[in-house]
PDB file of C-alpha atoms and ligand atoms in Angstrom:
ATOM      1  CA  UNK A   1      11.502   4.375  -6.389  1.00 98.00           C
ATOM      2  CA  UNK A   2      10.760   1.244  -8.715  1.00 98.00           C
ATOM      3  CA  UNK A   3       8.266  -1.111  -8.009  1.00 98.00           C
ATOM      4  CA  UNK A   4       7.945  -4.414  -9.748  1.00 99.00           C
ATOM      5  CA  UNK A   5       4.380  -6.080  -9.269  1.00 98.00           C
ATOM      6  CA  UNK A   6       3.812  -9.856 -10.515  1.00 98.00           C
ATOM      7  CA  UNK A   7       0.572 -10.669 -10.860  1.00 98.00           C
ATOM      8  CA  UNK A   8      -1.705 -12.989 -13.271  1.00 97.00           C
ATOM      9  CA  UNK A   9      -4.041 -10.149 -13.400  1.00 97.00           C
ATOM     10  CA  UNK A  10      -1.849  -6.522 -14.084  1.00 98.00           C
ATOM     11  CA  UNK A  11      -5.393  -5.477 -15.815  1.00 98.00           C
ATOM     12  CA  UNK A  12      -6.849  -4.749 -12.418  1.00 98.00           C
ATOM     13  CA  UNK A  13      -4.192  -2.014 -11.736  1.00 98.00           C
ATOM     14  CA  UNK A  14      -4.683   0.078 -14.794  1.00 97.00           C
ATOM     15  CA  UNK A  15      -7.376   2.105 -13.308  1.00 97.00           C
ATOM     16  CA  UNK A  16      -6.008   2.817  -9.717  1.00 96.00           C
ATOM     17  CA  UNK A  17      -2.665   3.453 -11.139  1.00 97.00           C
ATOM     18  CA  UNK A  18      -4.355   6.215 -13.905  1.00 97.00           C
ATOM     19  CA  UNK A  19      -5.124   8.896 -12.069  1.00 95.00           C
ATOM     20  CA  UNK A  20      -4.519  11.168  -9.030  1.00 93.00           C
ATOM     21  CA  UNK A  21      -1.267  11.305  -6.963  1.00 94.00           C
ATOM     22  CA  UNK A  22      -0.071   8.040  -8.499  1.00 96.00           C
ATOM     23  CA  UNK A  23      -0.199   9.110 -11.698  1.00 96.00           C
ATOM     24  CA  UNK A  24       1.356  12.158 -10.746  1.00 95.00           C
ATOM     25  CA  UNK A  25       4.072  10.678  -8.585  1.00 97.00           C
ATOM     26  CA  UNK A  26       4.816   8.085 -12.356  1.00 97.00           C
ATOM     27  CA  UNK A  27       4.349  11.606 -14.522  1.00 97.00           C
ATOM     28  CA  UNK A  28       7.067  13.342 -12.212  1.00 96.00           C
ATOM     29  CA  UNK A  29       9.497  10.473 -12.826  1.00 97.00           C
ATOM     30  CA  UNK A  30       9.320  10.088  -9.071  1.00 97.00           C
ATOM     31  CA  UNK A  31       8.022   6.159  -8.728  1.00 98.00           C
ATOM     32  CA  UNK A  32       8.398   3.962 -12.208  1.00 98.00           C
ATOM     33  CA  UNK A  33       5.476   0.632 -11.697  1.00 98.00           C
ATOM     34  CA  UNK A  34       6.437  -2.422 -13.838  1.00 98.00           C
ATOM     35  CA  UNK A  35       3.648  -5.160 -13.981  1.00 98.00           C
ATOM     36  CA  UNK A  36       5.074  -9.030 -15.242  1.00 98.00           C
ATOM     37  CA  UNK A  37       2.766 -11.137 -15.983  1.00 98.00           C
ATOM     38  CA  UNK A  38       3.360 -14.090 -13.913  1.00 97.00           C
ATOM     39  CA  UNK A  39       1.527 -16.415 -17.085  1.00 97.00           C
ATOM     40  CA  UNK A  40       4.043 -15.068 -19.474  1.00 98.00           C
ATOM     41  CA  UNK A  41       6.960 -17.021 -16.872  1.00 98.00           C
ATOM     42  CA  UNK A  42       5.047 -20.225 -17.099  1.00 97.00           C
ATOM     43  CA  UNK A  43       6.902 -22.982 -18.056  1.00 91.00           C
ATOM     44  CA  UNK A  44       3.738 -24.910 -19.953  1.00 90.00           C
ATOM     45  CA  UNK A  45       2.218 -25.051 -22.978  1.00 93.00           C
ATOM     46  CA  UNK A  46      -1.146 -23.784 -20.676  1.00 94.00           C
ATOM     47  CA  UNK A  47       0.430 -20.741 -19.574  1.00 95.00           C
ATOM     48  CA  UNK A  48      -0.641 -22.437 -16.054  1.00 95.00           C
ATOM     49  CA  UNK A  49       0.667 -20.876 -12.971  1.00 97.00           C
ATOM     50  CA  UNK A  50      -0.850 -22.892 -10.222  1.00 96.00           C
ATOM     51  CA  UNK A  51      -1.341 -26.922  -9.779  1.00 96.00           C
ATOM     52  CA  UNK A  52      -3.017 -29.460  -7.460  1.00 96.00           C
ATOM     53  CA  UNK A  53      -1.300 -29.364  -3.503  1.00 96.00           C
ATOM     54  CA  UNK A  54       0.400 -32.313  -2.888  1.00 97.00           C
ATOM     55  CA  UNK A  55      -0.823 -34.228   0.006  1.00 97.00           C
ATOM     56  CA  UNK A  56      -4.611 -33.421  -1.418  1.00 96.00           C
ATOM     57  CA  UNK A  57      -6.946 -30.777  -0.161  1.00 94.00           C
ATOM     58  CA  UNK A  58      -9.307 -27.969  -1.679  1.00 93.00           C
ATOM     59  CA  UNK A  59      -8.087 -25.386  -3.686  1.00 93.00           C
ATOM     60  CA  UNK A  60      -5.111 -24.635  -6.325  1.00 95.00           C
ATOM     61  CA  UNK A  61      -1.181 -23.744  -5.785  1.00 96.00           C
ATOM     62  CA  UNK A  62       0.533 -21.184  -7.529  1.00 97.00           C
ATOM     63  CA  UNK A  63       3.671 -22.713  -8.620  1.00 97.00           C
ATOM     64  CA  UNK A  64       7.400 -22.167  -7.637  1.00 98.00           C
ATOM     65  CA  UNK A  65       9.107 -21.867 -11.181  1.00 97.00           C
ATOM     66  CA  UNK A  66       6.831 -19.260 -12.738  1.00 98.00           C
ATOM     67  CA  UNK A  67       7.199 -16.804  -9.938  1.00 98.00           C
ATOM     68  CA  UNK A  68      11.331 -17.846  -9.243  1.00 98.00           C
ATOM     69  CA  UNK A  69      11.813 -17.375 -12.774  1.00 98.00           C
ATOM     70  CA  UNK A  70      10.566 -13.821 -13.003  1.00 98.00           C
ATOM     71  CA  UNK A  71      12.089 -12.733  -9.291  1.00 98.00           C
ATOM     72  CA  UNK A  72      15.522 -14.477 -10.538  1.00 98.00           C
ATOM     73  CA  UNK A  73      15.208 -12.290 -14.044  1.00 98.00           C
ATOM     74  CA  UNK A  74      14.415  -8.999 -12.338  1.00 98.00           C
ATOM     75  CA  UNK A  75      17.584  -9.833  -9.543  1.00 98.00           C
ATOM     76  CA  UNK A  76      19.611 -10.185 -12.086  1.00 98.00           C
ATOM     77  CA  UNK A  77      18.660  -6.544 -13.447  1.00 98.00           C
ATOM     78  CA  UNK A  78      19.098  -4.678 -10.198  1.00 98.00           C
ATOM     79  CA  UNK A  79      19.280  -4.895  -6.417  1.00 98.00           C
ATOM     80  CA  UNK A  80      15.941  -5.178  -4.571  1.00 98.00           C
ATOM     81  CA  UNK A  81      15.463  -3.913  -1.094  1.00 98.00           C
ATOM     82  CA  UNK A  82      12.273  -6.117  -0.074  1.00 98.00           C
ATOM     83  CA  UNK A  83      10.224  -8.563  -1.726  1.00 98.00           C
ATOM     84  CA  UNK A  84       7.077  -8.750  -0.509  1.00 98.00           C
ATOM     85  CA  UNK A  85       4.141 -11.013  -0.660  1.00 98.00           C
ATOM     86  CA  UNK A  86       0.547  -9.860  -0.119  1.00 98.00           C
ATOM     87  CA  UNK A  87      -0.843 -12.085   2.324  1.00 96.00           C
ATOM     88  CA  UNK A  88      -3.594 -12.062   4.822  1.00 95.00           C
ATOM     89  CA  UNK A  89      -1.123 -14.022   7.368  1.00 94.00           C
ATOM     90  CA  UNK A  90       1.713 -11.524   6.864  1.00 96.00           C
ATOM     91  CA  UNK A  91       2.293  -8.264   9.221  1.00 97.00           C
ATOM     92  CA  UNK A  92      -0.401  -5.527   9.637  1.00 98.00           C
ATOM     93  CA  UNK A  93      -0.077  -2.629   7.360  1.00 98.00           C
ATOM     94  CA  UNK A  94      -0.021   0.885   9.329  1.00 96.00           C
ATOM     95  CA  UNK A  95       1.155   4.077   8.600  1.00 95.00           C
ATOM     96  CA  UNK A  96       4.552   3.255  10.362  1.00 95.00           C
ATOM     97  CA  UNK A  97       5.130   0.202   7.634  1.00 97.00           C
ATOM     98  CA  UNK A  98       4.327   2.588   4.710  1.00 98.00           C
ATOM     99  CA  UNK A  99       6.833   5.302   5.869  1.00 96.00           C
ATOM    100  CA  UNK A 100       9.563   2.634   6.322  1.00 97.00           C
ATOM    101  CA  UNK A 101       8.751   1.036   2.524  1.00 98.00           C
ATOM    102  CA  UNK A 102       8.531   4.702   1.513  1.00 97.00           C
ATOM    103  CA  UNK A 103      12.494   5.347   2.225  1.00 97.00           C
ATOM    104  CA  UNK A 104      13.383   2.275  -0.350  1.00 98.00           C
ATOM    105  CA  UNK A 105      15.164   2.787  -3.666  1.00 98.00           C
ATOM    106  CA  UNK A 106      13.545  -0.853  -5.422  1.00 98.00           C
ATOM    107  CA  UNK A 107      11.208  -3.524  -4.373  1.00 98.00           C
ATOM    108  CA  UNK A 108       8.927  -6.390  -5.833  1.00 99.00           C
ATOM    109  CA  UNK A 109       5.384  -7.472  -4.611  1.00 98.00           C
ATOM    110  CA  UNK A 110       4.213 -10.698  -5.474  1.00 98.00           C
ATOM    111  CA  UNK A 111       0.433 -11.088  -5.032  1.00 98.00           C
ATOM    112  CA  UNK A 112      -1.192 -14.192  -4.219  1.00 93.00           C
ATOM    113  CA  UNK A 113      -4.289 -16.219  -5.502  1.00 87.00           C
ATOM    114  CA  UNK A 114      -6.040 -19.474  -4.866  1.00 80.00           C
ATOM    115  CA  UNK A 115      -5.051 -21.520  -1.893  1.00 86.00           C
ATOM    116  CA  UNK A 116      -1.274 -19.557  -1.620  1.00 92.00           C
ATOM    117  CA  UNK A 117       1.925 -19.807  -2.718  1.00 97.00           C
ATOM    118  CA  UNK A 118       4.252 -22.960  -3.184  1.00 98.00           C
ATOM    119  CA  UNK A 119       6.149 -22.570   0.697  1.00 97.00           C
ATOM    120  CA  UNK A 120       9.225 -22.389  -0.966  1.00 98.00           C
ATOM    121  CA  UNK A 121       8.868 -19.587  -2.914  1.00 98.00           C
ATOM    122  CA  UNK A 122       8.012 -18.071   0.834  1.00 98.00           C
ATOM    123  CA  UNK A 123      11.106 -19.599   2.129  1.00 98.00           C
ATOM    124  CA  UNK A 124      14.085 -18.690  -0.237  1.00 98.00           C
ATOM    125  CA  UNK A 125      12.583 -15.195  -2.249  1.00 98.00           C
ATOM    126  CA  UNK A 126       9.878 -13.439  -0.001  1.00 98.00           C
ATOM    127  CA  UNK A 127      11.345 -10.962   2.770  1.00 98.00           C
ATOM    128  CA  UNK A 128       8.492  -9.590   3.898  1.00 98.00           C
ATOM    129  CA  UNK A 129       4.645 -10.745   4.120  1.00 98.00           C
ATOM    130  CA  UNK A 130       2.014  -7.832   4.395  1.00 98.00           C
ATOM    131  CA  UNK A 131      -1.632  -7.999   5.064  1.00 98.00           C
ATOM    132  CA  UNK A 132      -4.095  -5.058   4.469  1.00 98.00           C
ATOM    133  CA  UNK A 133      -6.216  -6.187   6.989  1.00 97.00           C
ATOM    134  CA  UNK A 134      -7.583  -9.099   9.011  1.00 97.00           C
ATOM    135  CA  UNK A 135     -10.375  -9.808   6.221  1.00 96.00           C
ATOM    136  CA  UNK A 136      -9.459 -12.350   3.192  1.00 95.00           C
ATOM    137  CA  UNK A 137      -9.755 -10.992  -0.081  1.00 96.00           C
ATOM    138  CA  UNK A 138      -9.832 -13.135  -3.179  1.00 94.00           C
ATOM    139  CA  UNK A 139      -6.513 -12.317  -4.173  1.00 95.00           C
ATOM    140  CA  UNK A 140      -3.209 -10.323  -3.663  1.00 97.00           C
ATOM    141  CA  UNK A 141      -4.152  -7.735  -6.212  1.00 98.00           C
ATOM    142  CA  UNK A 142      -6.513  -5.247  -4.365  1.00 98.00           C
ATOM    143  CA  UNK A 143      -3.844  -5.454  -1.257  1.00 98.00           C
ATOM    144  CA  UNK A 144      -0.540  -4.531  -3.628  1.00 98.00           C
ATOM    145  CA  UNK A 145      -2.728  -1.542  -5.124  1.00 98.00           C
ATOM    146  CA  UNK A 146      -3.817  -0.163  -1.215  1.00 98.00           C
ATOM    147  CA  UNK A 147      -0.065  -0.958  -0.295  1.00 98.00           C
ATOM    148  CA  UNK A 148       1.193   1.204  -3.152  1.00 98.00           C
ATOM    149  CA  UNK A 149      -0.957   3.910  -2.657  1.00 98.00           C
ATOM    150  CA  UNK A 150       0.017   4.262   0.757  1.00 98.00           C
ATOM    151  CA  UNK A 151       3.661   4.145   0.235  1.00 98.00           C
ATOM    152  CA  UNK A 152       3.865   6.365  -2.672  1.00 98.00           C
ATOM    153  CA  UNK A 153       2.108   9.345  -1.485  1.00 96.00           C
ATOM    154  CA  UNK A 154       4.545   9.378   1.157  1.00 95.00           C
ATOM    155  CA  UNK A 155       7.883   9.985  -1.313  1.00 96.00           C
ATOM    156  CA  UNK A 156       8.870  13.546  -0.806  1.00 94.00           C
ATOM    157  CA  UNK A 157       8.180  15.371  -3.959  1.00 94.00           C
ATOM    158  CA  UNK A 158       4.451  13.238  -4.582  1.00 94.00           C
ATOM    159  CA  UNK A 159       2.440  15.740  -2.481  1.00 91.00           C
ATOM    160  CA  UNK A 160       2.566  19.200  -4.055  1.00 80.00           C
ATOM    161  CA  UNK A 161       2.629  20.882  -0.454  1.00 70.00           C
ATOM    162  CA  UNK A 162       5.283  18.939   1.646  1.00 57.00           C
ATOM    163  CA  UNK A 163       3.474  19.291   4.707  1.00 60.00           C
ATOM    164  CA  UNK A 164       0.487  17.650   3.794  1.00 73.00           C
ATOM    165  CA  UNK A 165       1.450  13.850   4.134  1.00 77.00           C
ATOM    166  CA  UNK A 166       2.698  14.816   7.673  1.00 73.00           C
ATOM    167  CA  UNK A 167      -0.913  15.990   8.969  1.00 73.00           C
ATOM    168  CA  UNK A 168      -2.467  13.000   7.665  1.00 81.00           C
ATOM    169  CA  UNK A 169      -4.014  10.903  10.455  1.00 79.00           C
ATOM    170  CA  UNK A 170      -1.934   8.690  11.902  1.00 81.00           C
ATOM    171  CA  UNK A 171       1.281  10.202  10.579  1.00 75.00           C
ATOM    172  CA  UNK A 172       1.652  11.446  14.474  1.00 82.00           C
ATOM    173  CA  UNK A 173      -0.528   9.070  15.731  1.00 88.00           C
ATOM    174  CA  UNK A 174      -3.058  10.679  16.003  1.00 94.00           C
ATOM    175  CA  UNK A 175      -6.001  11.500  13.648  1.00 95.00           C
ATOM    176  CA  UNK A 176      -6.827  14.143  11.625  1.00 94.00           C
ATOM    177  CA  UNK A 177      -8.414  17.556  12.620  1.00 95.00           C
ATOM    178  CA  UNK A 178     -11.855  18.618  10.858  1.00 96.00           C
ATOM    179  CA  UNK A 179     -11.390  20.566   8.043  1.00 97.00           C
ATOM    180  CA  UNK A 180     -13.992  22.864   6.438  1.00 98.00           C
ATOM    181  CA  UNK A 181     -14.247  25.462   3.188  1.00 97.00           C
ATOM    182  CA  UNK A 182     -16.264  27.943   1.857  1.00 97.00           C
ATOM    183  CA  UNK A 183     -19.083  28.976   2.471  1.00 98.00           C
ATOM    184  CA  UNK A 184     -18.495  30.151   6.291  1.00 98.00           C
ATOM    185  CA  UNK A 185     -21.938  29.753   6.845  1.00 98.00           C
ATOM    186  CA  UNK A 186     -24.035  27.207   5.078  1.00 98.00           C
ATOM    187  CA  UNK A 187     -27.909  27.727   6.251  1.00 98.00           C
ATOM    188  CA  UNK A 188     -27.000  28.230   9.415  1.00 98.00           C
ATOM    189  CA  UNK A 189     -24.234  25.606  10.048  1.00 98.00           C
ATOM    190  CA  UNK A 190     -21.116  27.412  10.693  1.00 98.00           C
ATOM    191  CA  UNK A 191     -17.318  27.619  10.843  1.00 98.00           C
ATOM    192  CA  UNK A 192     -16.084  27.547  13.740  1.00 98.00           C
ATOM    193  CA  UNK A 193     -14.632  31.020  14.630  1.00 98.00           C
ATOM    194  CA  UNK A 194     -11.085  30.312  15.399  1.00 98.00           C
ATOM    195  CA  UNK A 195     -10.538  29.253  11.652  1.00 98.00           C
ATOM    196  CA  UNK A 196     -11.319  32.672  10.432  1.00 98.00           C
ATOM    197  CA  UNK A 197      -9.775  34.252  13.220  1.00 98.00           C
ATOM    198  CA  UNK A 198      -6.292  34.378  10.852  1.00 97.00           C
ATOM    199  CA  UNK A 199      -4.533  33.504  14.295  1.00 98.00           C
ATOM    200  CA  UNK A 200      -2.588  31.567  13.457  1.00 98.00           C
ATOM    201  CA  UNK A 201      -0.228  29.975  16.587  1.00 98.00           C
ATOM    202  CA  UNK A 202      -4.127  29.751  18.129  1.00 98.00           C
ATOM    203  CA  UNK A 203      -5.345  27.538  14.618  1.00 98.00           C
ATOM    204  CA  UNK A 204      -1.986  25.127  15.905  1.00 97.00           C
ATOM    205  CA  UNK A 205      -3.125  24.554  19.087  1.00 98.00           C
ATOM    206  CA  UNK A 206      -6.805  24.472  18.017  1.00 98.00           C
ATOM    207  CA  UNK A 207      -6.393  21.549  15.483  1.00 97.00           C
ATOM    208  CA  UNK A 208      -4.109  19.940  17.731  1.00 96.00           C
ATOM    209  CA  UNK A 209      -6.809  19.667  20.388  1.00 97.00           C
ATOM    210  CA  UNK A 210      -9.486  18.725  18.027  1.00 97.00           C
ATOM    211  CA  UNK A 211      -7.416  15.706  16.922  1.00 96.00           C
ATOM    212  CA  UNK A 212      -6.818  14.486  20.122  1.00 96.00           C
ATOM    213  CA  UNK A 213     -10.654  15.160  21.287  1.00 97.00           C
ATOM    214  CA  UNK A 214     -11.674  13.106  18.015  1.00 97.00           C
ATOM    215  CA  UNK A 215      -8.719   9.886  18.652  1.00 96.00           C
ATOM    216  CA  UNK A 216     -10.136   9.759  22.073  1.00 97.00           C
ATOM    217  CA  UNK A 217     -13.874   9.877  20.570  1.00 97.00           C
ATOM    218  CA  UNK A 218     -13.716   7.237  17.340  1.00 97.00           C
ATOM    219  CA  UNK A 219      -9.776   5.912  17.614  1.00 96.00           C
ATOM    220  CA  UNK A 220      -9.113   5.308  21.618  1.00 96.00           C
ATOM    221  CA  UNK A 221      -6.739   2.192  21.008  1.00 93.00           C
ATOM    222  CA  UNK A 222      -4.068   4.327  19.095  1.00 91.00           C
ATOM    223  CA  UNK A 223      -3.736   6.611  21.969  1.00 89.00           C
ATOM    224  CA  UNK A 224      -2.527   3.562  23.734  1.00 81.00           C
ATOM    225  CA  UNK A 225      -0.283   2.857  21.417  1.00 74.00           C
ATOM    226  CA  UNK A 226       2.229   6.299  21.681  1.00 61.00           C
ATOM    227  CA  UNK A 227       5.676   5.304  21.879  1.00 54.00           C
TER     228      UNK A 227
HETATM  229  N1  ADE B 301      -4.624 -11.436   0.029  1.00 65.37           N
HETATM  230  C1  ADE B 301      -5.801 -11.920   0.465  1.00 65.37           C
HETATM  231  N2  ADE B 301      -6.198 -11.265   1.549  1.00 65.37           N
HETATM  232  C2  ADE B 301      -5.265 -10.337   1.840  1.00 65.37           C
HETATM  233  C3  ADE B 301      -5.115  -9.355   2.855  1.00 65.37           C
HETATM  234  N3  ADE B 301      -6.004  -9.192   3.813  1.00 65.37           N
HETATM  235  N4  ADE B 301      -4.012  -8.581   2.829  1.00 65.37           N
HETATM  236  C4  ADE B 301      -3.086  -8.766   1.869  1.00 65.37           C
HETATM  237  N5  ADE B 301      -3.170  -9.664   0.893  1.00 65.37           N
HETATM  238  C5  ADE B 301      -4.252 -10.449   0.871  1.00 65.37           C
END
C-alpha cells in the first residue's frame, strides 16, 4: 500500500512513523509513506498556503492551488483509490472504516489547518472526509497519524502472528478478553485457572465469555450495534 500525506507540518510524523509496527510494516516493503510539503506547492513568493475567507470572518483558509497542484502531480503518477481529508465533520472512524481502507492498493490524505479547506478543493478532489473523533483538534496532522496506524496494522503480513489483528477489540465487535503473563501468582493475585489449564477448546470459550461479560460491563452500545 502507498500512502501520500500533504501536510504543512510532515515534521510531526517522524516520530510516530519511527518505530513499532509502522516501521516494521515500511522496513518489510509492505506500506511505502510519502510526506509533500504542501508549502513547497505554493504558488507565492511567501510559501503561503492559506489566505483571508472571502465574505470576512475569523480565522485563515488554506488555499485551492497549493493543495490541487500537488493532488494533480501525484494523479498524474498513479491511480488513487481515495483521497481523504481529515476533518472533524467527516465520517466516524471505527474499526469497520480501517479494515475497508486497509484492502486499498494507493491513497492520499490531506490534513487540514486553520479555519478549513477552500470548499472546492472538498468538492472536485476529496472522496472521503474522516474524523477521529467528535473533539476538534488543532489540525489534520494528529488524525492522519491515528488513521494510519489503524489501517496499517491491519495489512496482512504487518502483524508477525496473523491472528492477532483479528482478536483485537472490536475486530468482532466485541472487545478484547483480559490477558495476563508470568508470574501465575503475583503476592497473592492470581491467574485465573483455566489459562493454565492447557485446555485449550475450554481457553476459546473462556475468552469468548469474558469479552462479552466485559462489552456488556464498559462497551454496552456496541452490543447494540451487531449486524
Ligand atoms: N482535524 C481537526 N479535528 C479533527 C478530528 N476530530 N478528526 C479528524 N481530523 C481533525
Amino acid at each position: 500500500m502507498r500512502i501520500d500525506i500533504i501536510t504543512i507540518f510532515p515534521e510531526i510524523f517522524e516520530s510516530p512513523f519511527a518505530y513499532s509496527i509502522i516501521k516494521r510494516a515500511k522496513d518489510k516493503g509492505i506500506v511505502d509513506i510519502h510526506f509533500h510539503n504542501l508549502r513547497d506547492y505554493s504558488q507565492n513568493k511567501h510559501k503561503n498556503v492559506d489566505d483571508y475567507p472571502y465574505g470576512g470572518g475569523a480565522g485563515m483558509v488554506m488555499m485551492i492551488e497549493p493543495i490541487a497542484a500537488c493532488i494533480d502531480k501525484l494523479k498524474e503518477e498513479r491511480t488513487y483509490d481515495e483521497v481523504i481529508y481529515t476533518s472533524p465533520d467527516g465520517e466516524l472512524l471505527d474499526q469497520k472504516v480501517a479494515n475497508h481502507l486497509s484492502t486499498f492498493g494507493n491513497i492520499i490524505i490531506l490534513c487540514g489547518h486553520y479555519k478549513g479547506i477552500d470548499e472546492r478543493v472538498r468538492q472536485n478532489y476529496i472522496t472521503r472526509e474522516i474524523s477521529i473523533g467528535n473533539y476538534v483538534l488543532s489540525g489534520g496532522e494528529l488524525a492522519a497519524i491515528v488513521l494510519c496506524d489503524s489501517i496499517i496494522r491491519l495489512i496482512p503480513g504487518v502483524l508477525g502472528d496473523e491472528t492477532s489483528a483479528l482478536s483485537d477489540s472490536f475486530q468482532n465487535n466485541l472487545l478484547a478478553p483480559p490477558v495476563y503473563t508470568r508470574p501465575a501468582n503475583y503476592k497473592g493475585m492470581l491467574v485465573p485457572d483455566i489459562l493454565l489449564s492447557g485446555n485449550d477448546s475450554e481457553i476459546v470459550k473462556w475468552r469468548y465469555e469474558k469479552s462479552v461479560e466485559r462489552t456488556k460491563t464498559c462497551r454496552p452500545d456496541m452490543l447494540n450495534e451487531q449486524e
